[in-house]
XYZ file of C-alpha atoms in Angstrom:
341
model
C -223.651 -105.447 155.827
C -221.157 -107.428 153.809
C -220.503 -107.299 150.482
C -218.832 -108.708 147.996
C -216.213 -107.535 145.382
C -216.559 -109.656 142.187
C -214.343 -109.682 139.942
C -216.532 -110.666 137.407
C -219.240 -108.901 135.015
C -221.813 -107.661 137.066
C -224.727 -111.309 137.194
C -228.127 -109.862 135.102
C -229.987 -107.110 136.957
C -227.305 -105.758 139.173
C -225.904 -102.431 137.851
C -222.375 -102.170 137.913
C -220.327 -99.260 139.210
C -217.552 -98.188 137.654
C -216.127 -95.258 139.563
C -215.691 -98.474 142.254
C -212.860 -100.390 139.691
C -209.092 -99.533 140.200
C -208.941 -98.613 143.504
C -206.398 -99.600 146.361
C -208.892 -102.498 147.737
C -209.968 -103.494 143.897
C -206.193 -104.549 143.049
C -205.721 -106.232 146.097
C -209.022 -108.433 145.196
C -207.694 -109.071 141.449
C -204.267 -109.347 141.718
C -204.524 -107.966 138.742
C -203.706 -104.293 137.956
C -204.739 -104.501 134.554
C -209.030 -105.745 135.263
C -211.440 -102.960 133.933
C -214.574 -105.032 134.363
C -215.124 -104.799 138.015
C -218.397 -104.380 140.278
C -219.309 -104.041 143.685
C -222.981 -105.906 143.740
C -224.775 -107.797 146.980
C -224.448 -111.019 144.902
C -223.413 -114.187 146.516
C -220.668 -115.718 144.391
C -218.789 -119.056 144.068
C -215.661 -117.286 142.271
C -212.751 -117.841 143.925
C -210.760 -116.516 146.977
C -208.056 -114.916 144.397
C -210.915 -113.086 142.790
C -213.240 -112.171 145.771
C -213.467 -110.801 149.215
C -215.851 -109.662 151.794
C -216.521 -106.501 153.481
C -218.216 -104.392 155.813
C -220.071 -101.765 154.243
C -217.442 -99.198 156.840
C -214.956 -100.267 154.828
C -216.524 -99.659 151.431
C -214.572 -96.574 150.524
C -214.252 -95.271 146.519
C -212.262 -93.039 145.637
C -214.835 -90.246 144.527
C -215.509 -90.112 148.137
C -219.924 -91.486 147.368
C -219.748 -92.705 150.569
C -218.082 -89.929 152.602
C -221.279 -87.729 152.501
C -223.376 -90.375 154.234
C -220.123 -91.105 157.134
C -220.378 -87.287 157.662
C -224.122 -86.535 157.831
C -223.980 -88.979 160.171
C -221.218 -87.829 162.340
C -223.207 -84.062 162.318
C -227.007 -85.946 162.886
C -225.183 -87.188 166.582
C -223.733 -84.399 167.279
C -227.393 -82.863 167.788
C -228.900 -85.499 169.179
C -226.404 -85.288 171.783
C -228.144 -81.460 172.296
C -231.925 -82.904 171.810
C -233.264 -86.096 170.711
C -236.430 -84.540 169.692
C -237.154 -85.937 165.587
C -238.508 -83.318 164.076
C -241.105 -83.611 161.505
C -240.839 -80.193 160.300
C -237.248 -78.277 158.877
C -237.023 -74.383 158.662
C -235.350 -72.662 157.114
C -234.285 -68.857 158.009
C -233.408 -66.035 155.588
C -232.159 -62.174 156.193
C -233.865 -60.684 158.291
C -236.030 -63.182 158.649
C -234.846 -64.795 162.090
C -238.056 -63.151 164.625
C -239.727 -66.580 163.520
C -237.027 -68.699 166.332
C -238.245 -66.776 168.522
C -241.915 -68.426 168.845
C -240.396 -72.048 168.960
C -241.473 -73.293 172.376
C -238.787 -76.135 174.648
C -236.200 -74.855 172.035
C -232.686 -75.979 172.064
C -230.839 -73.591 170.833
C -227.371 -75.190 168.372
C -223.757 -73.261 167.022
C -223.039 -74.742 164.024
C -219.956 -74.538 165.058
C -220.709 -77.614 167.467
C -222.256 -79.699 165.087
C -219.687 -81.335 162.349
C -218.901 -79.830 158.587
C -221.309 -76.897 158.604
C -219.816 -73.731 157.655
C -220.082 -70.590 159.197
C -222.488 -68.412 158.427
C -220.525 -64.537 156.819
C -223.752 -62.860 156.457
C -225.310 -60.099 158.678
C -228.500 -60.540 160.391
C -227.803 -64.461 159.944
C -227.372 -65.892 163.808
C -225.934 -68.813 162.420
C -227.306 -70.985 164.699
C -229.953 -74.429 164.520
C -233.417 -74.159 167.171
C -235.152 -77.361 167.744
C -238.123 -77.307 169.278
C -242.332 -77.011 169.025
C -243.826 -74.293 166.705
C -247.761 -74.681 167.601
C -247.420 -78.467 168.608
C -245.099 -79.463 165.599
C -241.826 -80.509 166.398
C -239.740 -78.424 164.422
C -236.007 -77.575 163.361
C -235.094 -73.809 162.065
C -232.390 -72.982 160.462
C -230.818 -68.514 161.126
C -228.799 -67.796 158.822
C -228.179 -70.616 155.831
C -224.563 -70.393 154.460
C -224.462 -69.449 150.304
C -222.390 -70.190 146.945
C -221.250 -66.258 147.055
C -219.076 -67.002 149.921
C -217.296 -69.603 149.122
C -218.606 -72.845 150.018
C -219.417 -75.840 147.045
C -222.347 -76.109 146.531
C -222.762 -79.390 149.075
C -221.342 -76.790 151.457
C -224.730 -75.580 151.408
C -226.955 -78.211 151.233
C -225.429 -80.315 153.936
C -227.876 -78.979 156.545
C -230.583 -80.083 154.492
C -229.501 -83.929 154.515
C -229.329 -83.184 158.546
C -232.222 -82.448 158.640
C -233.635 -85.381 156.193
C -231.745 -87.956 158.240
C -233.469 -86.442 161.521
C -236.821 -87.203 160.519
C -237.827 -84.234 158.919
C -240.182 -84.224 156.176
C -241.628 -81.431 155.049
C -238.822 -78.524 154.727
C -239.808 -74.427 154.379
C -237.746 -71.820 152.758
C -237.549 -68.133 152.787
C -235.324 -66.030 151.462
C -235.352 -62.626 150.986
C -235.383 -61.416 147.201
C -235.663 -58.842 144.023
C -239.122 -58.005 142.927
C -239.303 -57.930 139.546
C -242.622 -58.183 138.717
C -244.404 -54.588 138.662
C -246.957 -55.924 140.596
C -245.231 -56.331 143.394
C -244.551 -53.697 145.875
C -241.637 -53.929 149.093
C -242.246 -56.353 152.299
C -244.860 -58.030 150.343
C -244.748 -62.394 151.164
C -244.717 -64.503 148.164
C -245.458 -68.304 147.615
C -242.185 -69.950 145.221
C -244.379 -71.840 142.753
C -241.316 -72.856 140.733
C -237.422 -71.865 140.418
C -235.085 -71.246 137.603
C -231.290 -72.542 138.562
C -229.269 -69.281 136.590
C -225.743 -70.492 139.287
C -223.876 -71.748 137.162
C -223.360 -75.257 139.289
C -225.822 -77.807 140.773
C -225.036 -79.779 144.758
C -226.352 -83.052 142.844
C -223.274 -83.455 140.574
C -220.109 -86.044 140.859
C -221.189 -89.469 142.420
C -224.705 -90.455 143.243
C -225.183 -92.223 146.931
C -228.527 -94.084 146.133
C -229.744 -93.851 149.716
C -229.942 -90.237 149.555
C -231.749 -90.190 146.672
C -231.729 -90.996 143.037
C -229.440 -90.085 140.511
C -232.106 -88.188 138.218
C -234.715 -87.000 140.518
C -237.652 -85.156 138.986
C -238.116 -81.506 139.428
C -241.800 -81.186 137.561
C -243.002 -79.921 140.913
C -239.957 -79.348 143.535
C -242.357 -77.469 145.429
C -245.366 -78.895 147.148
C -248.836 -77.650 145.704
C -250.438 -79.466 148.152
C -248.549 -77.477 150.841
C -249.158 -74.136 148.461
C -252.773 -74.079 148.653
C -252.272 -74.286 152.407
C -250.664 -71.510 152.081
C -252.196 -69.098 150.223
C -255.687 -70.851 151.825
C -254.254 -69.842 155.228
C -252.757 -66.281 154.761
C -255.972 -65.404 153.191
C -257.962 -66.320 157.077
C -255.266 -64.121 157.862
C -255.990 -60.879 155.526
C -252.543 -61.277 154.335
C -251.184 -60.533 151.350
C -249.825 -63.481 149.595
C -249.458 -64.148 145.752
C -247.312 -66.686 144.121
C -243.778 -66.468 141.392
C -241.275 -67.987 139.893
C -237.912 -67.349 141.415
C -234.303 -67.484 139.282
C -230.578 -67.947 141.535
C -228.191 -65.874 140.575
C -225.026 -67.214 141.868
C -223.586 -63.529 143.540
C -222.800 -61.878 145.451
C -223.197 -58.484 142.888
C -226.343 -57.409 141.929
C -228.345 -58.202 138.919
C -227.878 -55.066 135.481
C -230.110 -53.163 134.399
C -230.360 -55.556 131.046
C -229.729 -58.628 133.713
C -233.305 -57.608 134.909
C -234.954 -57.930 131.635
C -233.652 -60.832 130.589
C -234.615 -62.553 133.976
C -237.806 -60.767 133.846
C -238.098 -62.079 129.960
C -237.176 -65.359 131.231
C -240.877 -65.791 132.866
C -238.768 -65.062 136.635
C -241.017 -62.504 139.152
C -238.286 -63.302 141.810
C -234.474 -63.287 141.669
C -232.435 -64.514 144.806
C -228.835 -65.560 146.067
C -230.466 -69.486 147.183
C -232.568 -71.620 147.981
C -232.400 -73.364 144.696
C -229.807 -75.429 145.616
C -231.510 -76.777 149.344
C -234.477 -77.059 147.101
C -233.106 -79.526 144.786
C -231.162 -81.573 147.706
C -234.751 -81.581 149.125
C -236.362 -82.682 146.417
C -233.661 -85.175 145.547
C -234.442 -86.382 149.292
C -237.607 -87.423 148.793
C -239.254 -83.673 151.020
C -242.045 -81.669 150.684
C -241.223 -78.091 150.046
C -242.685 -74.954 151.205
C -241.032 -71.676 150.327
C -241.561 -67.787 150.808
C -239.934 -64.747 148.692
C -239.784 -61.171 150.713
C -239.429 -58.490 148.346
C -237.130 -56.838 149.743
C -236.002 -55.059 146.684
C -237.607 -52.849 144.090
C -235.632 -54.183 140.677
C -237.130 -53.129 137.893
C -234.874 -51.380 135.341
C -236.528 -48.173 133.642
C -236.925 -47.113 137.497
C -233.904 -48.793 138.632
C -232.195 -46.910 142.369
C -228.798 -48.619 143.547
C -229.492 -50.928 146.310
C -229.477 -50.265 150.693
C -228.644 -53.926 152.239
C -229.851 -51.586 155.743
C -232.808 -50.529 153.919
C -232.995 -54.888 152.355
C -232.422 -55.816 155.542
C -235.531 -53.568 157.740
C -237.737 -54.215 155.155
C -236.951 -58.018 155.275
C -237.800 -57.698 158.690
C -241.404 -56.278 158.104
C -241.900 -58.707 154.809
C -241.083 -61.432 158.024
C -243.397 -60.360 160.596
C -246.024 -60.721 158.240
C -243.826 -64.217 157.872
C -244.119 -65.109 161.203
C -248.167 -64.929 161.627
C -248.494 -67.083 158.760
C -246.217 -69.416 158.822
C -247.230 -71.029 162.405
C -250.859 -71.555 161.522
C -250.263 -73.281 158.374
C -248.071 -75.695 161.432
C -251.541 -76.156 162.965
C -252.990 -77.606 159.798
C -250.311 -79.842 157.976
C -252.601 -82.642 158.993
C -254.729 -81.231 156.411
C -252.692 -81.777 153.450
């Protein structure tokens, strides 16, 4: 694509990108460092060459790095393609203790995160730290064995980078899973809960900063971040398999400390059934990218303020494993029925 840098007010109907003005390229084109009425457009103009310059897309770089993210995504995709030429339809993010599902993927190719440019390293116990590409019940999938967390010190953009890469690989549906604390007194350990909505209390958002319209809209709608037909399919499939499965609201906090009794009371009063330290950033980016999302939590500890016991990470991983066995039965059957929704 050829772009024209135009030192004039934006033509009618063509938006102005204010963050591009006063860049070195801009100053070189205008010859006037004090000019502040710039715009990037693809509008053809007869303006004199002293105020306009054609640029190739690769040369379109802004000081805010809007196009840098796209370049990183493309580089990561190329690296993955060197290991696997599949075009996955479904992406799966496997949380704490949930790596067992990856063993069911057929004709699989494991790709360590270290082999993918710009992928952080997973530092959490029970997270394998690799991508698994293959087929699950006849559906091309790519699964993350281990995710990245905000509390590990990564930025929101780093935490959600794999979702961007999945979308670029061709993923249309994202299945997210996590281990969560259960605040609803009707929940029990190892219960499966379909996430029907969420609350973001992490204090940050992966969409902050300049928006690249090629990746998604500036203000994505979040009225239904979790796909209702997929939720209905999951509930019906769980019923057919005899797997207890409820629906609930998930609240995400920054972590890494667990919550106080007063905080659990507050979160419960806000309408949350589950609490964890992940998932919401990935879902926000998935919504931005236009992906359909299905989310599951496994209740790994009971967070009832009047009967609160100290958390034991080994017990949490063991309970997550029990719930993971149920989820490993459920998800493949859901994939078999995707054509219904």
